[in-house]
PDB file of C-alpha atoms in Angstrom:
ATOM      1  CA  MET A1385       0.000   0.000   0.000  1.00  0.00           C
ATOM      2  CA  THR A1386       1.239   3.474  -0.895  1.00  0.00           C
ATOM      3  CA  LEU A1387      -0.225   6.500   0.877  1.00  0.00           C
ATOM      4  CA  GLU A1388      -0.087   9.974  -0.607  1.00  0.00           C
ATOM      5  CA  LEU A1389      -0.426  13.103   1.513  1.00  0.00           C
ATOM      6  CA  PHE A1390      -1.210  16.537   0.093  1.00  0.00           C
ATOM      7  CA  GLY A1391      -1.066  19.673   2.210  1.00  0.00           C
ATOM      8  CA  LEU A1392      -3.308  22.454   0.891  1.00  0.00           C
ATOM      9  CA  LYS A1393      -1.038  25.499   0.726  1.00  0.00           C
ATOM     10  CA  GLU A1394      -3.371  28.372  -0.157  1.00  0.00           C
ATOM     11  CA  ILE A1395      -5.781  28.285   2.791  1.00  0.00           C
ATOM     12  CA  PRO A1396      -6.404  31.887   3.964  1.00  0.00           C
ATOM     13  CA  LEU A1397      -6.583  33.003   7.580  1.00  0.00           C
ATOM     14  CA  VAL A1398     -10.107  32.002   8.573  1.00  0.00           C
ATOM     15  CA  LYS A1399     -12.585  34.305  10.289  1.00  0.00           C
ATOM     16  CA  LYS A1400     -16.053  33.856  11.760  1.00  0.00           C
ATOM     17  CA  GLY A1401     -18.643  32.951   9.148  1.00  0.00           C
ATOM     18  CA  ASP A1402     -16.230  31.500   6.593  1.00  0.00           C
ATOM     19  CA  ASP A1403     -17.369  28.308   4.877  1.00  0.00           C
ATOM     20  CA  ILE A1404     -14.580  25.746   5.269  1.00  0.00           C
ATOM     21  CA  ALA A1405     -16.013  23.387   2.644  1.00  0.00           C
ATOM     22  CA  LYS A1406     -16.096  26.157   0.039  1.00  0.00           C
ATOM     23  CA  ILE A1407     -12.587  27.267   1.007  1.00  0.00           C
ATOM     24  CA  ILE A1408     -11.355  23.710   0.401  1.00  0.00           C
ATOM     25  CA  GLU A1409     -13.205  23.560  -2.918  1.00  0.00           C
ATOM     26  CA  GLU A1410     -11.664  26.856  -4.072  1.00  0.00           C
ATOM     27  CA  ASP A1411      -8.161  25.866  -2.938  1.00  0.00           C
ATOM     28  CA  LEU A1412      -8.357  22.573  -4.842  1.00  0.00           C
ATOM     29  CA  LYS A1413      -9.188  24.517  -8.011  1.00  0.00           C
ATOM     30  CA  GLU A1414      -6.304  26.945  -7.437  1.00  0.00           C
ATOM     31  CA  GLU A1415      -3.857  24.072  -6.948  1.00  0.00           C
ATOM     32  CA  ASN A1416      -5.322  22.118  -9.886  1.00  0.00           C
ATOM     33  CA  LEU A1417      -6.216  19.165  -7.667  1.00  0.00           C
ATOM     34  CA  GLN A1418      -9.295  16.956  -7.886  1.00  0.00           C
ATOM     35  CA  LEU A1419     -10.790  14.804  -5.163  1.00  0.00           C
ATOM     36  CA  GLU A1420     -10.911  11.052  -5.768  1.00  0.00           C
ATOM     37  CA  ASN A1421     -12.962   8.243  -4.249  1.00  0.00           C
ATOM     38  CA  GLY A1422     -11.524   7.305  -0.874  1.00  0.00           C
ATOM     39  CA  ASP A1423      -9.806  10.631  -0.200  1.00  0.00           C
ATOM     40  CA  ILE A1424      -9.640  11.526   3.483  1.00  0.00           C
ATOM     41  CA  ILE A1425      -9.611  15.235   4.301  1.00  0.00           C
ATOM     42  CA  LEU A1426      -8.050  16.145   7.631  1.00  0.00           C
ATOM     43  CA  ILE A1427      -8.723  19.595   9.069  1.00  0.00           C
ATOM     44  CA  ALA A1428      -7.078  21.261  12.073  1.00  0.00           C
ATOM     45  CA  GLU A1429      -9.677  21.996  14.736  1.00  0.00           C
ATOM     46  CA  THR A1430      -8.582  25.626  15.148  1.00  0.00           C
ATOM     47  CA  LEU A1431      -9.804  26.296  11.616  1.00  0.00           C
ATOM     48  CA  ILE A1432     -13.253  24.967  12.519  1.00  0.00           C
ATOM     49  CA  SER A1433     -13.459  26.934  15.778  1.00  0.00           C
ATOM     50  CA  LYS A1434     -12.475  30.180  14.066  1.00  0.00           C
ATOM     51  CA  ALA A1435     -15.032  29.729  11.283  1.00  0.00           C
ATOM     52  CA  GLU A1436     -17.753  28.930  13.806  1.00  0.00           C
ATOM     53  CA  GLY A1437     -16.863  31.944  15.943  1.00  0.00           C
ATOM     54  CA  ASN A1438     -15.893  29.730  18.859  1.00  0.00           C
ATOM     55  CA  ILE A1439     -13.264  32.159  20.158  1.00  0.00           C
ATOM     56  CA  ILE A1440     -12.755  33.479  23.680  1.00  0.00           C
ATOM     57  CA  LYS A1441     -11.449  36.959  24.527  1.00  0.00           C
ATOM     58  CA  MET A1442      -9.248  36.402  27.551  1.00  0.00           C
ATOM     59  CA  ASP A1443      -9.774  39.958  28.841  1.00  0.00           C
ATOM     60  CA  ASP A1444     -13.484  39.138  29.258  1.00  0.00           C
ATOM     61  CA  VAL A1445     -12.781  36.174  31.550  1.00  0.00           C
ATOM     62  CA  GLU A1446     -13.236  36.603  35.312  1.00  0.00           C
ATOM     63  CA  PRO A1447     -11.610  33.775  37.305  1.00  0.00           C
ATOM     64  CA  SER A1448     -13.297  32.587  40.492  1.00  0.00           C
ATOM     65  CA  GLU A1449     -11.523  32.166  43.824  1.00  0.00           C
ATOM     66  CA  GLU A1450     -11.451  28.402  43.274  1.00  0.00           C
ATOM     67  CA  THR A1451      -9.907  28.938  39.853  1.00  0.00           C
ATOM     68  CA  ILE A1452      -7.235  31.235  41.276  1.00  0.00           C
ATOM     69  CA  ALA A1453      -6.278  28.574  43.829  1.00  0.00           C
ATOM     70  CA  ILE A1454      -5.969  25.948  41.076  1.00  0.00           C
ATOM     71  CA  ALA A1455      -3.935  28.368  38.939  1.00  0.00           C
ATOM     72  CA  GLU A1456      -1.473  28.887  41.795  1.00  0.00           C
ATOM     73  CA  LYS A1457      -1.084  25.133  42.119  1.00  0.00           C
ATOM     74  CA  CYS A1458      -0.328  24.508  38.431  1.00  0.00           C
ATOM     75  CA  LYS A1459       1.378  27.871  37.761  1.00  0.00           C
ATOM     76  CA  LYS A1460      -0.960  28.901  34.948  1.00  0.00           C
ATOM     77  CA  ASN A1461      -2.731  32.145  34.113  1.00  0.00           C
ATOM     78  CA  PRO A1462      -5.960  32.224  36.197  1.00  0.00           C
ATOM     79  CA  LYS A1463      -7.959  33.481  33.207  1.00  0.00           C
ATOM     80  CA  LEU A1464      -6.784  30.531  31.130  1.00  0.00           C
ATOM     81  CA  VAL A1465      -7.574  28.137  33.976  1.00  0.00           C
ATOM     82  CA  GLU A1466     -11.097  29.562  34.178  1.00  0.00           C
ATOM     83  CA  VAL A1467     -11.597  28.871  30.463  1.00  0.00           C
ATOM     84  CA  ILE A1468     -10.201  25.346  30.888  1.00  0.00           C
ATOM     85  CA  LEU A1469     -12.683  24.632  33.679  1.00  0.00           C
ATOM     86  CA  GLN A1470     -15.613  26.116  31.751  1.00  0.00           C
ATOM     87  CA  GLU A1471     -14.885  23.738  28.869  1.00  0.00           C
ATOM     88  CA  SER A1472     -14.640  20.632  31.065  1.00  0.00           C
ATOM     89  CA  ASN A1473     -16.879  18.094  32.748  1.00  0.00           C
ATOM     90  CA  GLU A1474     -14.343  17.358  35.465  1.00  0.00           C
ATOM     91  CA  ILE A1475     -10.722  17.712  36.491  1.00  0.00           C
ATOM     92  CA  VAL A1476      -8.814  14.447  36.236  1.00  0.00           C
ATOM     93  CA  GLU A1477      -5.409  15.605  37.480  1.00  0.00           C
ATOM     94  CA  ILE A1478      -3.452  18.815  38.130  1.00  0.00           C
ATOM     95  CA  GLY A1479       0.252  18.908  37.354  1.00  0.00           C
ATOM     96  CA  PRO A1480       3.052  21.411  36.741  1.00  0.00           C
ATOM     97  CA  ASN A1481       1.773  23.762  34.011  1.00  0.00           C
ATOM     98  CA  PHE A1482      -1.088  21.511  32.946  1.00  0.00           C
ATOM     99  CA  ILE A1483      -4.558  20.419  33.984  1.00  0.00           C
ATOM    100  CA  VAL A1484      -5.871  17.123  32.666  1.00  0.00           C
ATOM    101  CA  THR A1485      -9.629  17.328  32.220  1.00  0.00           C
ATOM    102  CA  GLU A1486     -12.512  15.508  30.652  1.00  0.00           C
ATOM    103  CA  THR A1487     -13.897  17.927  28.091  1.00  0.00           C
ATOM    104  CA  LYS A1488     -17.581  18.461  27.423  1.00  0.00           C
ATOM    105  CA  HIS A1489     -17.121  16.120  24.443  1.00  0.00           C
ATOM    106  CA  GLY A1490     -15.813  13.330  26.699  1.00  0.00           C
ATOM    107  CA  PHE A1491     -12.149  13.588  25.659  1.00  0.00           C
ATOM    108  CA  VAL A1492      -9.543  13.281  28.385  1.00  0.00           C
ATOM    109  CA  CYS A1493      -6.715  15.665  27.525  1.00  0.00           C
ATOM    110  CA  ALA A1494      -4.562  18.508  28.807  1.00  0.00           C
ATOM    111  CA  ASN A1495      -6.152  21.896  29.384  1.00  0.00           C
ATOM    112  CA  SER A1496      -9.515  20.919  27.837  1.00  0.00           C
ATOM    113  CA  GLY A1497      -7.923  21.249  24.408  1.00  0.00           C
ATOM    114  CA  ILE A1498      -7.821  25.059  24.707  1.00  0.00           C
ATOM    115  CA  ASP A1499      -5.514  26.471  22.036  1.00  0.00           C
ATOM    116  CA  GLU A1500      -3.734  29.831  22.266  1.00  0.00           C
ATOM    117  CA  SER A1501      -1.545  29.259  19.202  1.00  0.00           C
ATOM    118  CA  ASN A1502      -2.375  30.421  15.676  1.00  0.00           C
ATOM    119  CA  VAL A1503      -4.801  33.039  16.975  1.00  0.00           C
ATOM    120  CA  GLU A1504      -4.256  36.719  17.740  1.00  0.00           C
ATOM    121  CA  ASP A1505      -2.859  37.773  21.110  1.00  0.00           C
ATOM    122  CA  GLY A1506      -5.440  37.789  23.852  1.00  0.00           C
ATOM    123  CA  LEU A1507      -7.614  35.151  22.205  1.00  0.00           C
ATOM    124  CA  ALA A1508      -8.053  31.416  22.724  1.00  0.00           C
ATOM    125  CA  THR A1509      -9.953  28.785  20.776  1.00  0.00           C
ATOM    126  CA  PRO A1510     -11.753  25.922  22.508  1.00  0.00           C
ATOM    127  CA  MET A1511     -12.462  22.748  20.597  1.00  0.00           C
ATOM    128  CA  PRO A1512     -15.351  22.986  18.119  1.00  0.00           C
ATOM    129  CA  LYS A1513     -18.649  22.488  19.903  1.00  0.00           C
ATOM    130  CA  ASP A1514     -19.629  19.497  17.749  1.00  0.00           C
ATOM    131  CA  PRO A1515     -16.676  18.238  15.665  1.00  0.00           C
ATOM    132  CA  ASP A1516     -18.664  15.292  14.244  1.00  0.00           C
ATOM    133  CA  LYS A1517     -21.377  17.624  12.968  1.00  0.00           C
ATOM    134  CA  SER A1518     -18.810  19.948  11.436  1.00  0.00           C
ATOM    135  CA  ALA A1519     -17.050  17.030   9.746  1.00  0.00           C
ATOM    136  CA  LYS A1520     -20.328  15.698   8.379  1.00  0.00           C
ATOM    137  CA  GLU A1521     -21.405  19.037   6.918  1.00  0.00           C
ATOM    138  CA  ILE A1522     -18.073  19.519   5.165  1.00  0.00           C
ATOM    139  CA  ARG A1523     -18.038  15.941   3.856  1.00  0.00           C
ATOM    140  CA  GLU A1524     -21.567  16.149   2.475  1.00  0.00           C
ATOM    141  CA  TYR A1525     -20.853  19.412   0.670  1.00  0.00           C
ATOM    142  CA  LEU A1526     -17.620  18.129  -0.889  1.00  0.00           C
ATOM    143  CA  GLU A1527     -19.172  14.784  -1.834  1.00  0.00           C
ATOM    144  CA  GLU A1528     -22.008  16.604  -3.573  1.00  0.00           C
ATOM    145  CA  SER A1529     -19.686  18.924  -5.471  1.00  0.00           C
ATOM    146  CA  SER A1530     -17.107  16.275  -6.397  1.00  0.00           C
ATOM    147  CA  LYS A1531     -19.433  13.259  -6.817  1.00  0.00           C
ATOM    148  CA  LYS A1532     -16.866  11.194  -4.869  1.00  0.00           C
ATOM    149  CA  GLU A1533     -17.038   9.169  -1.653  1.00  0.00           C
ATOM    150  CA  LEU A1534     -14.940  10.972   0.950  1.00  0.00           C
ATOM    151  CA  ALA A1535     -14.171  11.107   4.646  1.00  0.00           C
ATOM    152  CA  VAL A1536     -13.451  14.129   6.829  1.00  0.00           C
ATOM    153  CA  ILE A1537     -11.512  14.019  10.089  1.00  0.00           C
ATOM    154  CA  ILE A1538     -11.140  16.976  12.473  1.00  0.00           C
ATOM    155  CA  THR A1539      -7.738  16.861  14.177  1.00  0.00           C
ATOM    156  CA  ASP A1540      -6.204  18.235  17.348  1.00  0.00           C
ATOM    157  CA  THR A1541      -2.722  18.070  18.834  1.00  0.00           C
ATOM    158  CA  GLN A1542      -2.581  16.274  22.163  1.00  0.00           C
ATOM    159  CA  GLY A1543      -0.114  14.662  24.508  1.00  0.00           C
ATOM    160  CA  ARG A1544      -0.264  10.999  25.520  1.00  0.00           C
ATOM    161  CA  ALA A1545      -0.041   9.207  28.838  1.00  0.00           C
ATOM    162  CA  PHE A1546       3.436   7.827  29.583  1.00  0.00           C
ATOM    163  CA  ARG A1547       4.932   9.422  26.436  1.00  0.00           C
ATOM    164  CA  VAL A1548       6.679  12.736  25.803  1.00  0.00           C
ATOM    165  CA  GLY A1549       5.600  14.964  22.928  1.00  0.00           C
ATOM    166  CA  ALA A1550       2.389  15.900  21.170  1.00  0.00           C
ATOM    167  CA  ILE A1551       0.762  14.007  18.324  1.00  0.00           C
ATOM    168  CA  GLY A1552      -2.112  14.523  15.898  1.00  0.00           C
ATOM    169  CA  THR A1553      -5.368  13.102  17.256  1.00  0.00           C
ATOM    170  CA  ALA A1554      -8.869  12.785  15.802  1.00  0.00           C
ATOM    171  CA  ILE A1555     -11.659  14.635  17.644  1.00  0.00           C
ATOM    172  CA  GLY A1556     -14.370  14.389  14.981  1.00  0.00           C
ATOM    173  CA  CYS A1557     -15.016  12.362  11.854  1.00  0.00           C
ATOM    174  CA  SER A1558     -17.543  11.562   9.166  1.00  0.00           C
ATOM    175  CA  GLY A1559     -17.503   9.075   6.322  1.00  0.00           C
ATOM    176  CA  ILE A1560     -15.200   6.565   7.972  1.00  0.00           C
ATOM    177  CA  ASN A1561     -15.409   4.522  11.165  1.00  0.00           C
ATOM    178  CA  PRO A1562     -12.622   5.798  13.464  1.00  0.00           C
ATOM    179  CA  LEU A1563     -12.087   2.362  15.019  1.00  0.00           C
ATOM    180  CA  TRP A1564     -11.035  -0.677  12.984  1.00  0.00           C
ATOM    181  CA  VAL A1565     -12.067  -3.779  14.905  1.00  0.00           C
ATOM    182  CA  ARG A1566      -9.801  -6.571  13.666  1.00  0.00           C
ATOM    183  CA  ILE A1567     -10.929  -9.264  16.095  1.00  0.00           C
ATOM    184  CA  GLY A1568     -11.261 -12.496  14.135  1.00  0.00           C
ATOM    185  CA  ASP A1569      -8.709 -11.528  11.472  1.00  0.00           C
ATOM    186  CA  THR A1570      -5.615 -13.720  11.339  1.00  0.00           C
ATOM    187  CA  ASP A1571      -1.963 -12.855  11.846  1.00  0.00           C
ATOM    188  CA  LEU A1572       0.952 -14.036   9.682  1.00  0.00           C
ATOM    189  CA  TYR A1573       0.820 -17.460  11.341  1.00  0.00           C
ATOM    190  CA  GLY A1574      -2.903 -17.975  10.903  1.00  0.00           C
ATOM    191  CA  ARG A1575      -3.808 -17.275  14.513  1.00  0.00           C
ATOM    192  CA  ALA A1576      -7.057 -15.386  15.054  1.00  0.00           C
ATOM    193  CA  LEU A1577      -6.725 -11.950  16.630  1.00  0.00           C
ATOM    194  CA  GLU A1578      -8.654 -11.796  19.895  1.00  0.00           C
ATOM    195  CA  THR A1579      -8.411  -8.201  21.119  1.00  0.00           C
ATOM    196  CA  THR A1580      -6.970  -6.067  18.320  1.00  0.00           C
ATOM    197  CA  GLU A1581      -8.712  -2.748  17.692  1.00  0.00           C
ATOM    198  CA  VAL A1582      -6.961  -0.037  15.686  1.00  0.00           C
ATOM    199  CA  ALA A1583      -7.560   3.688  16.288  1.00  0.00           C
ATOM    200  CA  THR A1584      -7.448   4.353  12.562  1.00  0.00           C
ATOM    201  CA  ALA A1585      -8.679   7.952  12.739  1.00  0.00           C
ATOM    202  CA  ASP A1586      -5.918   8.807  15.214  1.00  0.00           C
ATOM    203  CA  GLU A1587      -3.299   7.155  13.001  1.00  0.00           C
ATOM    204  CA  LEU A1588      -4.499   9.161   9.999  1.00  0.00           C
ATOM    205  CA  ALA A1589      -4.518  12.342  12.101  1.00  0.00           C
ATOM    206  CA  ALA A1590      -0.951  11.668  13.234  1.00  0.00           C
ATOM    207  CA  ALA A1591       0.179  11.183   9.634  1.00  0.00           C
ATOM    208  CA  ALA A1592      -1.460  14.458   8.583  1.00  0.00           C
ATOM    209  CA  SER A1593       0.137  16.249  11.533  1.00  0.00           C
ATOM    210  CA  LEU A1594       3.570  15.702   9.993  1.00  0.00           C
ATOM    211  CA  LEU A1595       2.566  18.109   7.220  1.00  0.00           C
ATOM    212  CA  MET A1596       0.407  20.428   9.332  1.00  0.00           C
ATOM    213  CA  GLY A1597       3.242  21.027  11.785  1.00  0.00           C
ATOM    214  CA  GLN A1598       2.988  22.799  15.135  1.00  0.00           C
ATOM    215  CA  ALA A1599       4.289  26.277  14.348  1.00  0.00           C
ATOM    216  CA  ASN A1600       4.095  28.521  11.266  1.00  0.00           C
ATOM    217  CA  GLU A1601       3.794  25.893   8.550  1.00  0.00           C
ATOM    218  CA  GLY A1602       0.415  27.277   7.497  1.00  0.00           C
ATOM    219  CA  ILE A1603      -1.001  23.931   6.317  1.00  0.00           C
ATOM    220  CA  PRO A1604      -4.214  23.330   8.306  1.00  0.00           C
ATOM    221  CA  ILE A1605      -5.748  20.927   5.779  1.00  0.00           C
ATOM    222  CA  VAL A1606      -4.232  17.687   4.475  1.00  0.00           C
ATOM    223  CA  ILE A1607      -5.629  15.118   2.060  1.00  0.00           C
ATOM    224  CA  ILE A1608      -4.647  11.478   2.469  1.00  0.00           C
ATOM    225  CA  ARG A1609      -5.090   9.295  -0.598  1.00  0.00           C
ATOM    226  CA  GLY A1610      -4.623   5.564  -1.080  1.00  0.00           C
ATOM    227  CA  PHE A1611      -5.787   4.211   2.300  1.00  0.00           C
ATOM    228  CA  GLU A1612      -6.813   0.723   1.253  1.00  0.00           C
ATOM    229  CA  ALA A1613      -9.151   0.111   4.191  1.00  0.00           C
ATOM    230  CA  PHE A1614     -11.383   3.056   3.223  1.00  0.00           C
ATOM    231  CA  ASP A1615     -14.078   0.811   1.741  1.00  0.00           C
ATOM    232  CA  THR A1616     -13.895  -1.569   4.721  1.00  0.00           C
ATOM    233  CA  LEU A1617     -14.359   1.295   7.170  1.00  0.00           C
ATOM    234  CA  ARG A1618     -16.789   3.347   5.080  1.00  0.00           C
ATOM    235  CA  ASP A1619     -19.424   4.678   7.495  1.00  0.00           C
ATOM    236  CA  THR A1620     -21.513   7.825   7.114  1.00  0.00           C
ATOM    237  CA  GLU A1621     -23.324   7.527  10.455  1.00  0.00           C
ATOM    238  CA  THR A1622     -20.645   6.853  13.079  1.00  0.00           C
ATOM    239  CA  GLY A1623     -18.685   9.745  14.561  1.00  0.00           C
ATOM    240  CA  ILE A1624     -15.726   9.824  16.922  1.00  0.00           C
ATOM    241  CA  LYS A1625     -17.473   8.186  19.914  1.00  0.00           C
ATOM    242  CA  PRO A1626     -16.058   4.641  19.374  1.00  0.00           C
ATOM    243  CA  LEU A1627     -12.596   6.008  20.284  1.00  0.00           C
ATOM    244  CA  ILE A1628     -13.696   7.351  23.668  1.00  0.00           C
ATOM    245  CA  ARG A1629     -12.975   4.815  26.377  1.00  0.00           C
ATOM    246  CA  PRO A1630     -15.905   4.546  28.818  1.00  0.00           C
ATOM    247  CA  LYS A1631     -14.955   5.879  32.223  1.00  0.00           C
ATOM    248  CA  GLU A1632     -15.753   2.568  33.939  1.00  0.00           C
ATOM    249  CA  PHE A1633     -13.046   0.877  31.831  1.00  0.00           C
ATOM    250  CA  ASP A1634     -10.440   3.612  32.385  1.00  0.00           C
ATOM    251  CA  VAL A1635      -8.322   2.036  35.119  1.00  0.00           C
ATOM    252  CA  PHE A1636      -6.157   5.160  35.452  1.00  0.00           C
ATOM    253  CA  ARG A1637      -9.086   7.255  36.684  1.00  0.00           C
ATOM    254  CA  LYS A1638     -10.158   4.947  39.510  1.00  0.00           C
TER     255      LYS A1638
END
């Protein structure tokens, strides 16, 4: 299998009200690219939040006394901590310069996924309110205009337990099941796999992150072409939920 990755290079700085699907369509024309069946379009979540107007002005934030106490413990700006708490269901752990939370979406990650990079000073972008819905709307528009079967994955950059460094992670998807259950398939020796489940959407997000970068690369959208399991995982109904481990099975939160 050969995978091809294309970073869209002419994406403008997005503002509230912009239509991401139309921006992608226009960029493809400018770069003389055409979508093909099985293409997977990966979009950085900051782009979605900006277009949807999901932006917080830090000067408008008033931290509570409880928030100030937590900020002193983790050595973070109290205003930022207040935003982190507002975007969370619960605090999982507080550490040096980070707060691990469960977000309103159910993701367990650092700082509720609040992003202060690639936005103007004094602003912060939370995760999109409904990444699955955003992914679905973009996919349906591009499928209609291209007459191709596609998938869209919304990506974020997150750390991982027991590992150093950030990695691309899927927080929303449409058109492809994010989890590839391979139980019953056989290995090279003919033995049946008993527990193997692959976080395919995360693996695709990590691949795209190599092109997106973490600084001033300016490539918030990547197309992956040639993923042979696309037809196997084709799914227009399932979102990102299969990747979220139920709390009762999360042994590190007990």
